[in-house]
Short mmCIF file of C-alpha atoms in Angstrom, two decimals:
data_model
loop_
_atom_site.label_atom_id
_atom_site.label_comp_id
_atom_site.label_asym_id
_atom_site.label_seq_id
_atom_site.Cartn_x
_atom_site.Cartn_y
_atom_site.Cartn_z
CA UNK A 1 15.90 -108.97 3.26
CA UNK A 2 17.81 -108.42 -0.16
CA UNK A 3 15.85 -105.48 -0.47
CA UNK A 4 17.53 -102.00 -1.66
CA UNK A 5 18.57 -100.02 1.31
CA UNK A 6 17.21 -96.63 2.16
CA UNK A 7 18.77 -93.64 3.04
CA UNK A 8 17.88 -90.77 5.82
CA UNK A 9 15.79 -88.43 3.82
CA UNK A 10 14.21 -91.35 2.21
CA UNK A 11 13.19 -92.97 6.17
CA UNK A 12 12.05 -89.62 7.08
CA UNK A 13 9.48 -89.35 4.12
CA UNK A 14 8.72 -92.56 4.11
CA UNK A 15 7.74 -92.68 7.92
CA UNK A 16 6.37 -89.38 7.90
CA UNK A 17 3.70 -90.87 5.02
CA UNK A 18 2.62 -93.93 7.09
CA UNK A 19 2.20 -91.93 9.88
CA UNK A 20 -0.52 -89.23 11.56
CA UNK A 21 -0.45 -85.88 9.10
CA UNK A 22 0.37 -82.93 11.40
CA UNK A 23 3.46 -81.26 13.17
CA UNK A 24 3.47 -83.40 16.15
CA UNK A 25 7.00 -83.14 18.15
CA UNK A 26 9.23 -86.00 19.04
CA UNK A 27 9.75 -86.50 22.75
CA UNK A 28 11.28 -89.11 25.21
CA UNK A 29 10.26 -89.13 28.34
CA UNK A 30 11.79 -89.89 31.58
CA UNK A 31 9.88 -92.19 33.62
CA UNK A 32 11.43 -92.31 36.32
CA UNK A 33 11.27 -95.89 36.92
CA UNK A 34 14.46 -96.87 34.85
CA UNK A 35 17.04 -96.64 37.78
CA UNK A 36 19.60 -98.73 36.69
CA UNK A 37 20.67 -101.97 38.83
CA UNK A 38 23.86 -101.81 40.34
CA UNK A 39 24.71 -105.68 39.81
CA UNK A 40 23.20 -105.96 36.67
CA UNK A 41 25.12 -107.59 33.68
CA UNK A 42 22.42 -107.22 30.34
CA UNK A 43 21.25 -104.56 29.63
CA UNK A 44 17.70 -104.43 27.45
CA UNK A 45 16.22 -100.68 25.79
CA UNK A 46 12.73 -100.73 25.35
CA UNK A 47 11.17 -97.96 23.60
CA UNK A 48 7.21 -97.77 24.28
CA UNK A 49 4.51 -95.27 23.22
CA UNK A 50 2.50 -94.84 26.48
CA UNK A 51 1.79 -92.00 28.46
CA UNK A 52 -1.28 -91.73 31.01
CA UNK A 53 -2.41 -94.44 33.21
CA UNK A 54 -1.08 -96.79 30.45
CA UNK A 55 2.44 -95.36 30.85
CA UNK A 56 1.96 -95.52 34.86
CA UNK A 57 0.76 -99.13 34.28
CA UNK A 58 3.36 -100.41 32.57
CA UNK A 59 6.06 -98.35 34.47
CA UNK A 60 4.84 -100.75 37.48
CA UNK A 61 4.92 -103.71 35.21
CA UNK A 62 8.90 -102.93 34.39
CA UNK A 63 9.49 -102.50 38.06
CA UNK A 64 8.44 -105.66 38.98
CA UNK A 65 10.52 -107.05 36.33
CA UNK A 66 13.53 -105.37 37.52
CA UNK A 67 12.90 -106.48 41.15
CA UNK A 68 12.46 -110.46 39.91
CA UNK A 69 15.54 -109.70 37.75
CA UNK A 70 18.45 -107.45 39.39
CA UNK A 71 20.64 -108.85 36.64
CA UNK A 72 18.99 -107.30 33.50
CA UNK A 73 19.62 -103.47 33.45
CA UNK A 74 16.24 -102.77 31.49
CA UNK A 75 16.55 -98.98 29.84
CA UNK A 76 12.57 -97.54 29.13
CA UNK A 77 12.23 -94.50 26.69
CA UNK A 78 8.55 -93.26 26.48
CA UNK A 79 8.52 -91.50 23.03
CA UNK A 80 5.61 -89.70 21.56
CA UNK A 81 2.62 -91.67 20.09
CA UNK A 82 2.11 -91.39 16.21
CA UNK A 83 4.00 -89.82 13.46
CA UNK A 84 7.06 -88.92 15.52
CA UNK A 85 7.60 -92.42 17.22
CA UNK A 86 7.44 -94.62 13.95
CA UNK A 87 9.63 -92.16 12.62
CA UNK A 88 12.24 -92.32 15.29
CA UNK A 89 11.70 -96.51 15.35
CA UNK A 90 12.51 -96.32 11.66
CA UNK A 91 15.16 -94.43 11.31
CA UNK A 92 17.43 -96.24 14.76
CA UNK A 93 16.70 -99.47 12.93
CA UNK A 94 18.00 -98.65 9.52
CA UNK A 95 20.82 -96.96 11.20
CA UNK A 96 21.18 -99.72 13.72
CA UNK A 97 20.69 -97.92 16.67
CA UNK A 98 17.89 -99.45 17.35
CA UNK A 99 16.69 -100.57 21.17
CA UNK A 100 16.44 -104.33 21.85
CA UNK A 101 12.33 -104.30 21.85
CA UNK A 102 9.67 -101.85 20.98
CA UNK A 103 5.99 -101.30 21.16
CA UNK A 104 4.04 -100.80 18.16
CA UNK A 105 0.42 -101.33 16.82
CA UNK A 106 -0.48 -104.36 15.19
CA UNK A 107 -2.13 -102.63 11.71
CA UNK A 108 1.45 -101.00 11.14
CA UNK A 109 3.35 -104.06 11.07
CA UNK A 110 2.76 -105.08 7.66
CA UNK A 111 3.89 -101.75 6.20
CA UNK A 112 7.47 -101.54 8.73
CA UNK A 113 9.19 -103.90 6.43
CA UNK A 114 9.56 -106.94 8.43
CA UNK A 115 13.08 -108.48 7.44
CA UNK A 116 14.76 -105.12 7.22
CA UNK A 117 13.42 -102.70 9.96
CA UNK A 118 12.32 -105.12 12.11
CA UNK A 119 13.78 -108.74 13.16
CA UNK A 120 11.63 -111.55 13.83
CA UNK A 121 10.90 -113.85 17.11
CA UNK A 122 12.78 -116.28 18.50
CA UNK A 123 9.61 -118.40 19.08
CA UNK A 124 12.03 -120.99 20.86
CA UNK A 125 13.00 -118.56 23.24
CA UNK A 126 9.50 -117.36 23.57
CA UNK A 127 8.42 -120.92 25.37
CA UNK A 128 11.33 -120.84 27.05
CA UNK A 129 9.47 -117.85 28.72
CA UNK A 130 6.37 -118.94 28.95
CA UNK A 131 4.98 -118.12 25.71
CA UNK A 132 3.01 -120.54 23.27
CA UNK A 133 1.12 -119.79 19.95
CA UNK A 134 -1.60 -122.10 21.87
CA UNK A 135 -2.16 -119.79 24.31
CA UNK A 136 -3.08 -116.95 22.17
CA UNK A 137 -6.24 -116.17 19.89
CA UNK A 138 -5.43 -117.43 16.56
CA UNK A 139 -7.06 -114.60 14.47
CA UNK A 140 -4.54 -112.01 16.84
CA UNK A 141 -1.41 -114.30 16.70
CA UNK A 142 -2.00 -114.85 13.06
CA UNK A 143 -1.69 -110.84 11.95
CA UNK A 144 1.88 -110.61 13.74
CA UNK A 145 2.86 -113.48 11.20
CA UNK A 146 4.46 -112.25 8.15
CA UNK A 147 5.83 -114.50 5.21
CA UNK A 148 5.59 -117.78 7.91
CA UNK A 149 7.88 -115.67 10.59
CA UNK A 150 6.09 -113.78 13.77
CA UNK A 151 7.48 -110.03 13.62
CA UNK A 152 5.00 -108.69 16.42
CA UNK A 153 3.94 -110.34 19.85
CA UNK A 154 0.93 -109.04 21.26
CA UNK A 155 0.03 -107.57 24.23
CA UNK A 156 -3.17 -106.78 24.03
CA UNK A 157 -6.35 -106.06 22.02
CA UNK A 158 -7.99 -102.61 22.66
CA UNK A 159 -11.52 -102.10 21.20
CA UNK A 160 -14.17 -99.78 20.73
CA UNK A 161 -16.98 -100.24 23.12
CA UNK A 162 -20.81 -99.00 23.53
CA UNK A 163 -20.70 -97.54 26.80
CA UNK A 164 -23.70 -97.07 28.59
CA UNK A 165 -25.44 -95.63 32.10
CA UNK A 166 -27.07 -98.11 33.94
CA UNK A 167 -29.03 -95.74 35.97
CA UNK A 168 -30.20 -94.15 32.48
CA UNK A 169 -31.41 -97.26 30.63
CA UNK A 170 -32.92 -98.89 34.08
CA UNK A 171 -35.91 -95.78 33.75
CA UNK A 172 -36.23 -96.53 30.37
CA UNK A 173 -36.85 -100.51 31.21
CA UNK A 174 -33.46 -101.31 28.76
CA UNK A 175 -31.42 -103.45 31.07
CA UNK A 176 -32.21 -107.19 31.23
CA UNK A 177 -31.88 -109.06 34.72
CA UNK A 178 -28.53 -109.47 34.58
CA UNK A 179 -28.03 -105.74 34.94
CA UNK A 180 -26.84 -105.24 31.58
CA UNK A 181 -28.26 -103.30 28.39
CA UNK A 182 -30.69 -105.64 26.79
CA UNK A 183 -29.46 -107.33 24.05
CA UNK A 184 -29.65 -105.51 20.18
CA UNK A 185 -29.54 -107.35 17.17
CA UNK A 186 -30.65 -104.64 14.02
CA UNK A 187 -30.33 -101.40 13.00
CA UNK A 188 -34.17 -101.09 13.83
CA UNK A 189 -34.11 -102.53 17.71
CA UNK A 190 -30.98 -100.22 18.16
CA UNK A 191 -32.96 -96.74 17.05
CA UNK A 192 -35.87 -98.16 19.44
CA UNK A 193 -33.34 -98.27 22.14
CA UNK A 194 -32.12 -94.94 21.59
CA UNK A 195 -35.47 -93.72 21.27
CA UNK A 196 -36.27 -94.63 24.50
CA UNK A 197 -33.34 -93.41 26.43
CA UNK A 198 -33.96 -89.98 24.82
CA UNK A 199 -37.55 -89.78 26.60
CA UNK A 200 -35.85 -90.32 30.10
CA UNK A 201 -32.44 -88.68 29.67
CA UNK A 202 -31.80 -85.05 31.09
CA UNK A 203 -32.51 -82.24 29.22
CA UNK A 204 -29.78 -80.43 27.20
CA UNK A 205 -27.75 -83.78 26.57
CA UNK A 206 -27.08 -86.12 23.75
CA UNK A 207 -28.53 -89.73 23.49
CA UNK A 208 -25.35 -90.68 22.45
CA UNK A 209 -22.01 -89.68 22.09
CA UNK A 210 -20.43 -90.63 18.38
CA UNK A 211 -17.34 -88.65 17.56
CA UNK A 212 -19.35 -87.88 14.73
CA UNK A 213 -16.66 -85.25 13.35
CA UNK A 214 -13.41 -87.14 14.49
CA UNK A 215 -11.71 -88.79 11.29
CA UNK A 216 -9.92 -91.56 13.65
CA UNK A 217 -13.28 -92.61 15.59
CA UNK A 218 -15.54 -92.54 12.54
CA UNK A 219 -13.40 -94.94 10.54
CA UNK A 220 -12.89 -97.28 13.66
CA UNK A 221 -16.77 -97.26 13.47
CA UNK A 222 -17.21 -98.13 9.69
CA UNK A 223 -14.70 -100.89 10.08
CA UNK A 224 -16.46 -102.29 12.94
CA UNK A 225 -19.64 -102.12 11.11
CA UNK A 226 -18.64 -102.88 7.36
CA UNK A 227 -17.22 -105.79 9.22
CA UNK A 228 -20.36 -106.93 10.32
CA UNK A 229 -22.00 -107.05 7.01
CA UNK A 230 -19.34 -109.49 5.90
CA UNK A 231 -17.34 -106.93 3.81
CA UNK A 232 -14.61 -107.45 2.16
CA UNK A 233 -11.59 -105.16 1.19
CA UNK A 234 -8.93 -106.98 -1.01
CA UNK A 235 -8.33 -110.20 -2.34
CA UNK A 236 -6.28 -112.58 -0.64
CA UNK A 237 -3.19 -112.02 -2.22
CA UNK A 238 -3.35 -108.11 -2.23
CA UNK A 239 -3.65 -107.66 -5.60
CA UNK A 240 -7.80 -107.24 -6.20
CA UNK A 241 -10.15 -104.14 -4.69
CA UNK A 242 -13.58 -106.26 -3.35
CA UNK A 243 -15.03 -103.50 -1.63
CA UNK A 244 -18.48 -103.41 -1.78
CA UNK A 245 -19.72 -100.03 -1.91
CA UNK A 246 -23.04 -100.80 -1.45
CA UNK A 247 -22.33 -102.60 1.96
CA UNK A 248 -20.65 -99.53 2.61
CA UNK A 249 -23.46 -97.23 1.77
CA UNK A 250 -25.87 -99.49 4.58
CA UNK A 251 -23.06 -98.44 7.22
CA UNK A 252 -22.62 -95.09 6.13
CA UNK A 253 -26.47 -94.45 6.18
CA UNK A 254 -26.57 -96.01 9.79
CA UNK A 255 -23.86 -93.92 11.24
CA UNK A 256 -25.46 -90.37 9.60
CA UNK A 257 -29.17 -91.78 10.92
CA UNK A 258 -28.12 -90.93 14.39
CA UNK A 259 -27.33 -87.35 13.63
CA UNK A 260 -30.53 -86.59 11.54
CA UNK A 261 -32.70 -88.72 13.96
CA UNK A 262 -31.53 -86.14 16.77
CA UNK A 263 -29.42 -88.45 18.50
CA UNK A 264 -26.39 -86.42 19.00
CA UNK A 265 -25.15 -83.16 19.13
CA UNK A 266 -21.79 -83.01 16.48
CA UNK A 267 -18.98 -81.35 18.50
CA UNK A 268 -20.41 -82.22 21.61
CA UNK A 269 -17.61 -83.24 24.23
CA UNK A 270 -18.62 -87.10 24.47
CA UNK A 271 -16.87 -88.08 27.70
CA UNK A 272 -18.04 -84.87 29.72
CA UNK A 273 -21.84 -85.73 28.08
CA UNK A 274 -21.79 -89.04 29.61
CA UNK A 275 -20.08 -88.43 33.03
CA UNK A 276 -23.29 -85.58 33.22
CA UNK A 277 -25.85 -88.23 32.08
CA UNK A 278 -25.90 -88.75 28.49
CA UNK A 279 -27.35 -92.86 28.08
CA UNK A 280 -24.64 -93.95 25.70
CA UNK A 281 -21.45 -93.05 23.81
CA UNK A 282 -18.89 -95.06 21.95
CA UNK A 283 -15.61 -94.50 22.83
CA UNK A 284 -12.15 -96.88 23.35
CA UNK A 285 -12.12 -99.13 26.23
CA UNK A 286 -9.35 -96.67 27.41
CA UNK A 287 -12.24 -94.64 28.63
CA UNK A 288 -12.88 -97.24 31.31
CA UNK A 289 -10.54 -95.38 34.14
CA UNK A 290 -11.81 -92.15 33.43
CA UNK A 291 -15.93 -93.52 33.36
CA UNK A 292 -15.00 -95.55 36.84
CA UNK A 293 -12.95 -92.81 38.67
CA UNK A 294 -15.46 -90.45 38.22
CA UNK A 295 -18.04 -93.34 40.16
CA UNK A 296 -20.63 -93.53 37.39
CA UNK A 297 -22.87 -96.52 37.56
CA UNK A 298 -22.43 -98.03 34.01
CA UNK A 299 -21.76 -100.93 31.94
CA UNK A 300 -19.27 -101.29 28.12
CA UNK A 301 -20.30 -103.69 25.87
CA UNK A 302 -18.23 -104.68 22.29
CA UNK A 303 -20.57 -102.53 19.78
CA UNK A 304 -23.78 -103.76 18.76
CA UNK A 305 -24.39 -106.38 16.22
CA UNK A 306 -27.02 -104.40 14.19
CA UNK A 307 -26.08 -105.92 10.98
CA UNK A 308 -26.72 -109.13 13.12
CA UNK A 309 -22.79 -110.22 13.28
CA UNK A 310 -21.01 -109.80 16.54
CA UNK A 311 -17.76 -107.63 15.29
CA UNK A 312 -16.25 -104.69 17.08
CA UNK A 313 -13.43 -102.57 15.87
CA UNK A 314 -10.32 -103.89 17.43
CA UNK A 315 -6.18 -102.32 17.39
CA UNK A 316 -3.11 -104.28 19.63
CA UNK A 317 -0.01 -103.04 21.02
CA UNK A 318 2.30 -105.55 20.40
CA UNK A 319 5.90 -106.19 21.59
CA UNK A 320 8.82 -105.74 18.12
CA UNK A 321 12.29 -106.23 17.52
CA UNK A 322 13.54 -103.61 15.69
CA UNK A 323 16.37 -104.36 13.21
CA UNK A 324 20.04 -105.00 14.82
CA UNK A 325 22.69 -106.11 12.69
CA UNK A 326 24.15 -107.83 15.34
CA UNK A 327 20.97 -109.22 17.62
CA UNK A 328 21.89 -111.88 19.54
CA UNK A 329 23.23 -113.32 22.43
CA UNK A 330 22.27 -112.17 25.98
CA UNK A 331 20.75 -108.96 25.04
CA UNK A 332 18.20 -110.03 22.36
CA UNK A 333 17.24 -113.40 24.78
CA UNK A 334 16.98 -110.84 27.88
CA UNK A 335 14.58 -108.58 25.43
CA UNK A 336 12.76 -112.12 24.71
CA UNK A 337 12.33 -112.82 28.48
CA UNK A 338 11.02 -108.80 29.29
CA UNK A 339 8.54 -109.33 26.60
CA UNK A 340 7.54 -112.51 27.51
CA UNK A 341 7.22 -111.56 31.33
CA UNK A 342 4.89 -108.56 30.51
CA UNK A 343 2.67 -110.54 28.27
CA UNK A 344 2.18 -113.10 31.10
CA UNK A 345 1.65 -110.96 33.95
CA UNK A 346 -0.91 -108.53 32.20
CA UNK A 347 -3.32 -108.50 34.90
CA UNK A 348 -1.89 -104.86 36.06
CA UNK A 349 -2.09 -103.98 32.30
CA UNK A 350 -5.95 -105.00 32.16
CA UNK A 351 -7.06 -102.56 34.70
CA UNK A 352 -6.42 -100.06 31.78
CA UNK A 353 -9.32 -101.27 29.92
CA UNK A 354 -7.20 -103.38 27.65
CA UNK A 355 -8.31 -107.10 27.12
CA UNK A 356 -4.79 -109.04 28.08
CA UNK A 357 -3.76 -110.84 24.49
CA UNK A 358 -2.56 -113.77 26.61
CA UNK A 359 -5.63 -116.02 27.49
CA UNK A 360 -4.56 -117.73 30.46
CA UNK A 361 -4.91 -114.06 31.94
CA UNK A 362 -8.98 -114.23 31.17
CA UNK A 363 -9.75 -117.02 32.84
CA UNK A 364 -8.35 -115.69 36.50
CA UNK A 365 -10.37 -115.44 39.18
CA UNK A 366 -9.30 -111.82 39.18
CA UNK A 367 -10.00 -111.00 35.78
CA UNK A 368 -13.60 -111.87 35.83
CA UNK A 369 -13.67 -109.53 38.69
CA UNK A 370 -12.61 -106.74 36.64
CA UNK A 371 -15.97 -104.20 35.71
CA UNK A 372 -16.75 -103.61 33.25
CA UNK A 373 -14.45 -105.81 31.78
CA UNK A 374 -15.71 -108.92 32.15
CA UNK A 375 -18.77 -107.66 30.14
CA UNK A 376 -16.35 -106.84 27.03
CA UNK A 377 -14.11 -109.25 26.93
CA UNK A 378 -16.02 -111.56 24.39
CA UNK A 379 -14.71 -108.60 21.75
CA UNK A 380 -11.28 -110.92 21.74
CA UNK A 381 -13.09 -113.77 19.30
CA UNK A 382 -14.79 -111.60 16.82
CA UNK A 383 -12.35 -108.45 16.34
CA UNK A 384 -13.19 -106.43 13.75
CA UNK A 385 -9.29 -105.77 11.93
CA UNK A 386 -8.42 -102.93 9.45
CA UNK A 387 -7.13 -105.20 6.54
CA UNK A 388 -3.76 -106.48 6.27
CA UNK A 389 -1.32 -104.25 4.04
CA UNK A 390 1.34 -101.59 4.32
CA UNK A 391 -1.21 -98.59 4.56
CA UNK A 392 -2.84 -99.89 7.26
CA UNK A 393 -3.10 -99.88 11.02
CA UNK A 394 -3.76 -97.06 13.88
CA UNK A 395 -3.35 -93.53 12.58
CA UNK A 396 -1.93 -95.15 9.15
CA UNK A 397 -2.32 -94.25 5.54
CA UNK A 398 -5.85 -96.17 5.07
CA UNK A 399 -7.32 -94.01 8.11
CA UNK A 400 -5.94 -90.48 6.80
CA UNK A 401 -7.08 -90.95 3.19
CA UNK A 402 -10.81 -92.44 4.39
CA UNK A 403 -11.36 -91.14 7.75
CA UNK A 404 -12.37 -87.58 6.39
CA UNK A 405 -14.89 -88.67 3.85
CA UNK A 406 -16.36 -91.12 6.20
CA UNK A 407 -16.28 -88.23 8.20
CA UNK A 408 -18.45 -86.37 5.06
CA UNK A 409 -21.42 -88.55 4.85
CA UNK A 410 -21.74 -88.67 8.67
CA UNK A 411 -21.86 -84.78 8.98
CA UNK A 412 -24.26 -84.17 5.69
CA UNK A 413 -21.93 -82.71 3.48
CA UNK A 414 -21.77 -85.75 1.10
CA UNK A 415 -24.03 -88.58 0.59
CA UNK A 416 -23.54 -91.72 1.96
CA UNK A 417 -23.85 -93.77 -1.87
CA UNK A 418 -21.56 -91.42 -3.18
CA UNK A 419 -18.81 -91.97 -0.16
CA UNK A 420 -19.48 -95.52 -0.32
CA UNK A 421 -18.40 -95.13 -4.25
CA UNK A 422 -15.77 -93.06 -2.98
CA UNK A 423 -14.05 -95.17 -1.00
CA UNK A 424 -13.91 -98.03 -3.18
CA UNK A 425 -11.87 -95.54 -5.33
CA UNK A 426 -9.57 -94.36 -3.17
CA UNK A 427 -8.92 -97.87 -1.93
CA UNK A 428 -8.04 -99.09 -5.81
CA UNK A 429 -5.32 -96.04 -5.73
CA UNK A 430 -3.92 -97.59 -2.55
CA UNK A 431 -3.62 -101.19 -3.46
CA UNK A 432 -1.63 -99.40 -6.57
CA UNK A 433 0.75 -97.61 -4.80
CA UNK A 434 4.27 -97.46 -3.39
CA UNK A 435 5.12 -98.78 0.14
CA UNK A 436 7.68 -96.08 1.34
CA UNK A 437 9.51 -98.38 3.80
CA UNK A 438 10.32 -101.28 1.31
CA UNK A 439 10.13 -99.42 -2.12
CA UNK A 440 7.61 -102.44 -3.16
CA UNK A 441 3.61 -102.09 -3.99
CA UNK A 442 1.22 -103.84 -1.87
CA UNK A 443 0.89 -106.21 -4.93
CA UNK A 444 4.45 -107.01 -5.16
CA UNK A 445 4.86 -107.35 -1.54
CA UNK A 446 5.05 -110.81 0.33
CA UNK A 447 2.38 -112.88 1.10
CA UNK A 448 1.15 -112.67 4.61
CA UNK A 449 -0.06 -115.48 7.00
#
């Protein structure tokens, strides 16, 4: 707060440069779920980025809110995921127009300039409802904290995962007793692994499917990895590049190993490679509905510790309150209570693929029934977090500028010591530079928690 204002053109550039580069449309979207309550009295707008079974799963989440609560009228506006919904968000909540909650990913917090686009929790009214910093991880509560105040709730973690087909690795003598893959701890048990899943696997198929020309994917991977080794990225003030380039040159050499090995066919349609019998592929855990409705026999685990750390690449949804000059009252405690009662009752949200950021959720009997994500959900205690600044977070800044030259040294076309240098420098001109939103650097900015 105290913080010059900014005007319209200013919004649009600004959250048109934190967002995904390309001409992607705004849209909302009807769900047809929001039929308004004839008796109700408060009414809450929630503005959410999911589509697909996530958008049908929390459409039935909202509905059994409304039935629970026939007095709060709540209003849901799916808008389009990326560039076009942080834009929209930004722009309603500098204009105040902005909906009582929102959805947004946890790695764009930081940069949404908390105090003036969005308005922190009530965590008084959150135990009210139900909800307790004690109940959540501390690592995931802890990135929703800015300057000592909690701007984002979270609703989930979603991670990347090494899929695999049981049915696959059981000829090649890789699953333990349990029924699981066997257990990998290097770089060097991993290629074994692969190597012997390529010696059953059907002809005409990759080992493994790696996204290896995907921007998004690849980074996800590096961080997960880089992670691993115990790299760092900044000081802890923001205001010192430690990237170690030559920690980043071990994962960078890893990740191209697999294509030069023979391991996987770049381009290649990973999903449709492993539904036909491909032994592994790394995808998001929102791959789970697709992997079990087509009736494949597999397991997910978080991906392997090869650099002998458990860390897997991790992102959250998490529940905001965009900026209101007037929040308060019924309406912002009826936005605290639909927040609250989604978080809590996550269960239906789960069977997404998405570990439940509430804990008391993971311990139900009917959680550790879920498959495969019982096997996963150890990926909550050692998420592996893009690093906490304004260029940050899912299709941010940080993933535009090093997703395509990760991209480079996976592919061949650069190598992987001279990326490794590469990134280092492009991360010293974004600790350097302007935060659109807020007008500050990421050195000026405020501490976070």
């Amino acid at each position: 707060m105290g913080q010059p204002g900014l005007n319209r053109r200013q919004l649009l550039a600004a959250a048109g440069g934190l967002a995904v580069a390309g001409s992607l449309g705004f849209a909302a979207l009807g769900t047809g779920a929001d039929a308004l309550a004839s008796d109700a009295h408060t009414r809450v707008r929630y503005w959410n980025l999911f589509s697909g079974g996530d958008g049908a799963n929390m459409i039935a989440m909202l509905d059994a809110f409304r039935g629970e609560h026939p007095d709060i009228e709540v209003k849901d506006s799916t808008l389009q995921w990326g560039n076009p919904f942080y834009t929209k968000l930004a722009m309603a909540a500098a204009g105040d127009r902005a909906p009582e909650l929102g959805v947004m990913h946890m790695g764009r917090v930081a940069g949404f300039s908390p105090g003036r686009l969005l308005d922190p929790w009530d965590e008084t009214l959150l135990a009210k409802y139900g909800i307790r910093k004690e109940d959540y991880n501390p690592a995931l509560w802890n990135r929703g904290v800015i300057d000592g105040k909690l701007y984002a709730l979270p609703l989930d973690i979603h991670v990347q995962l090494c899929f695999y087909r049981k049915d696959v690795l059981k000829k090649a003598d890789l699953l333990g007793d349990d029924g699981r893959m066997i257990p990998v701890t290097s770089t060097d048990e991993w290629f074994d692994v692969l190597k012997k899943a390529k010696q059953v696997q059907k002809k005409g198929l990759q080992t493994i499917g790696l996204w290896t020309n995907d921007q998004n994917f690849q980074w996800w991977f590096f961080v997960a990895f880089y992670t691993q080794l115990g790299g760092r990225w900044f000081s802890d003030d923001n205001t010192e590049v430690l990237f170690d380039a030559d920690k980043a040159t071990q994962v960078l050499e890893f990740l191209r190993r697999h294509v030069t090995d023979g391991y996987v066919i770049p381009g290649a349609p990973t999903g449709e490679q492993f539904i036909n019998g491909a032994p592994f592929t790394w995808e998001g855990n929102w791959s789970v509905p697709v992997f079990s409705g087509a009736k494949l026999d597999y397991g997910a685990t978080p991906l392997p510790p090869v650099f002998g750390k458990q860390a897997t690449h991790a992102e959250s949804h998490a529940f905001v309150l965009p900026h209101q000059a007037g929040r308060g009252g019924a309406t912002d405690e009826a936005a605290h209570e639909l927040a609250a009662y989604v978080v809590t009752h996550a269960l239906q949200w789960a069977a997404g693929g998405h570990i439940p950021a509430y804990t008391p959720t993971l311990s139900t009997a009917a959680y550790k029934k879920l498959t495969p994500q019982n096997e996963y959900v150890s990926a909550m205690n050692h998420q592996a977090t893009e690093p906490k600044v304004w260029f940050a977070g899912s299709t941010g800044v940080l993933a535009q500028d090093l997703g395509p030259v990760v991209v480079s040294s996976t592919m061949g076309s650069a190598k992987p010591a001279t990326v490794g240098r590469r990134m280092k420098s492009h991360l010293t001109k974004l600790l350097a530079s302007t935060n659109p939103m807020d007008g500050k650097t990421a050195a000026q900015g405020g501490a976070v928690a």
